[in-house]
């Protein structure tokens, strides 16, 4: 299947890259209200250990950036991005059925690995398309959207928690990432 032939407009490009980068911020902040419920459901003995859900994600995210950069230079932007998004979606979806805390931590690490592709490829795509002042303007707009997500994500997580169990938050992350993946697949050219 080939992506759409119509050229992506500047506003759509900015929105798409911002959405890709926001998946990372969302994965960190949307689940904060659910940490106590996750700890209770997965029988975490010490309250402070719940924060490892964030730490494992950030470790995976940080390490994988070292690999997605060279991979996107070697194979192009789209293949590593699509692989990263698939990893992110699969890890978030599987976290719903995590039988224990260690498995959840492992899946969060893997989800962070997938999210690294969105960050690296997103920034690379901007540099590929723009330079100089125009690149600075585009990155400013993208980061403006990116910075709003941590403000609203915990509220979204709390609403999801009111609507159901903590697993619903991971389904939300997987579903939103799937929507952004389809958008990127059809609209973001190499």
PDB file of N, CA and C in Angstrom, residues 1-5 16 20 78-79 81-83 85 177-190:
ATOM      1  N   UNK A   1       0.836  -1.168   0.000  1.00  0.00           N
ATOM      2  CA  UNK A   1       0.000   0.000   0.000  1.00  0.00           C
ATOM      3  C   UNK A   1       0.889   1.242   0.000  1.00  0.00           C
ATOM      4  N   UNK A   2       0.608   2.186  -0.832  1.00  0.00           N
ATOM      5  CA  UNK A   2       1.382   3.412  -0.937  1.00  0.00           C
ATOM      6  C   UNK A   2       0.695   4.550  -0.192  1.00  0.00           C
ATOM      7  N   UNK A   3       1.481   5.451   0.383  1.00  0.00           N
ATOM      8  CA  UNK A   3       0.883   6.613   1.037  1.00  0.00           C
ATOM      9  C   UNK A   3       0.180   7.503   0.022  1.00  0.00           C
ATOM     10  N   UNK A   4      -0.675   8.367   0.509  1.00  0.00           N
ATOM     11  CA  UNK A   4      -1.416   9.275  -0.365  1.00  0.00           C
ATOM     12  C   UNK A   4      -0.443  10.135  -1.164  1.00  0.00           C
ATOM     13  N   UNK A   5      -0.808  10.445  -2.379  1.00  0.00           N
ATOM     14  CA  UNK A   5       0.070  11.188  -3.275  1.00  0.00           C
ATOM     15  C   UNK A   5       0.043  12.691  -3.023  1.00  0.00           C
ATOM     16  N   UNK A  16       0.990  16.493  12.725  1.00  0.00           N
ATOM     17  CA  UNK A  16       1.374  15.080  12.738  1.00  0.00           C
ATOM     18  C   UNK A  16       2.635  14.858  13.559  1.00  0.00           C
ATOM     19  N   UNK A  20       3.000  12.725  16.998  1.00  0.00           N
ATOM     20  CA  UNK A  20       3.981  11.650  17.185  1.00  0.00           C
ATOM     21  C   UNK A  20       4.797  11.872  18.453  1.00  0.00           C
ATOM     22  N   UNK A  78      10.587   6.433   7.413  1.00  0.00           N
ATOM     23  CA  UNK A  78       9.327   5.701   7.598  1.00  0.00           C
ATOM     24  C   UNK A  78       9.492   4.312   8.228  1.00  0.00           C
ATOM     25  N   UNK A  79      10.388   3.445   7.737  1.00  0.00           N
ATOM     26  CA  UNK A  79      10.457   2.096   8.334  1.00  0.00           C
ATOM     27  C   UNK A  79      10.745   2.092   9.840  1.00  0.00           C
ATOM     28  N   UNK A  81      10.153   4.438  11.972  1.00  0.00           N
ATOM     29  CA  UNK A  81       8.994   5.036  12.636  1.00  0.00           C
ATOM     30  C   UNK A  81       7.861   4.023  12.759  1.00  0.00           C
ATOM     31  N   UNK A  82       7.575   3.327  11.692  1.00  0.00           N
ATOM     32  CA  UNK A  82       6.479   2.355  11.721  1.00  0.00           C
ATOM     33  C   UNK A  82       6.785   1.195  12.670  1.00  0.00           C
ATOM     34  N   UNK A  83       8.039   0.749  12.683  1.00  0.00           N
ATOM     35  CA  UNK A  83       8.436  -0.309  13.617  1.00  0.00           C
ATOM     36  C   UNK A  83       8.303   0.182  15.054  1.00  0.00           C
ATOM     37  N   UNK A  85       6.372   2.569  16.229  1.00  0.00           N
ATOM     38  CA  UNK A  85       4.955   2.701  16.580  1.00  0.00           C
ATOM     39  C   UNK A  85       4.310   1.343  16.832  1.00  0.00           C
ATOM     40  N   UNK A 177      -2.186   5.693  19.723  1.00  0.00           N
ATOM     41  CA  UNK A 177      -0.983   5.447  18.919  1.00  0.00           C
ATOM     42  C   UNK A 177      -1.347   4.792  17.589  1.00  0.00           C
ATOM     43  N   UNK A 178      -2.358   3.935  17.586  1.00  0.00           N
ATOM     44  CA  UNK A 178      -2.795   3.308  16.334  1.00  0.00           C
ATOM     45  C   UNK A 178      -3.350   4.360  15.371  1.00  0.00           C
ATOM     46  N   UNK A 179      -4.122   5.291  15.891  1.00  0.00           N
ATOM     47  CA  UNK A 179      -4.672   6.364  15.049  1.00  0.00           C
ATOM     48  C   UNK A 179      -3.543   7.207  14.462  1.00  0.00           C
ATOM     49  N   UNK A 180      -2.584   7.587  15.301  1.00  0.00           N
ATOM     50  CA  UNK A 180      -1.458   8.391  14.825  1.00  0.00           C
ATOM     51  C   UNK A 180      -0.618   7.587  13.825  1.00  0.00           C
ATOM     52  N   UNK A 181      -0.501   6.288  14.041  1.00  0.00           N
ATOM     53  CA  UNK A 181       0.256   5.426  13.117  1.00  0.00           C
ATOM     54  C   UNK A 181      -0.366   5.415  11.734  1.00  0.00           C
ATOM     55  N   UNK A 182      -1.672   5.260  11.678  1.00  0.00           N
ATOM     56  CA  UNK A 182      -2.349   5.282  10.377  1.00  0.00           C
ATOM     57  C   UNK A 182      -2.189   6.633   9.700  1.00  0.00           C
ATOM     58  N   UNK A 183      -2.309   7.682  10.467  1.00  0.00           N
ATOM     59  CA  UNK A 183      -2.120   9.030   9.935  1.00  0.00           C
ATOM     60  C   UNK A 183      -0.717   9.171   9.341  1.00  0.00           C
ATOM     61  N   UNK A 184       0.293   8.744  10.104  1.00  0.00           N
ATOM     62  CA  UNK A 184       1.679   8.845   9.628  1.00  0.00           C
ATOM     63  C   UNK A 184       1.910   7.955   8.419  1.00  0.00           C
ATOM     64  N   UNK A 185       1.336   6.768   8.423  1.00  0.00           N
ATOM     65  CA  UNK A 185       1.546   5.840   7.319  1.00  0.00           C
ATOM     66  C   UNK A 185       1.025   6.418   6.008  1.00  0.00           C
ATOM     67  N   UNK A 186      -0.136   7.016   6.065  1.00  0.00           N
ATOM     68  CA  UNK A 186      -0.762   7.507   4.836  1.00  0.00           C
ATOM     69  C   UNK A 186      -0.318   8.921   4.442  1.00  0.00           C
ATOM     70  N   UNK A 187       0.159   9.696   5.384  1.00  0.00           N
ATOM     71  CA  UNK A 187       0.426  11.105   5.053  1.00  0.00           C
ATOM     72  C   UNK A 187       1.901  11.517   5.140  1.00  0.00           C
ATOM     73  N   UNK A 188       2.730  10.812   5.890  1.00  0.00           N
ATOM     74  CA  UNK A 188       4.124  11.214   6.050  1.00  0.00           C
ATOM     75  C   UNK A 188       4.985  10.488   5.032  1.00  0.00           C
ATOM     76  N   UNK A 189       5.456  11.228   4.058  1.00  0.00           N
ATOM     77  CA  UNK A 189       6.305  10.628   3.030  1.00  0.00           C
ATOM     78  C   UNK A 189       7.728  10.499   3.541  1.00  0.00           C
ATOM     79  N   UNK A 190       8.494   9.713   2.829  1.00  0.00           N
ATOM     80  CA  UNK A 190       9.909   9.517   3.166  1.00  0.00           C
ATOM     81  C   UNK A 190      10.650  10.836   3.027  1.00  0.00           C
TER      82      UNK A 190
END
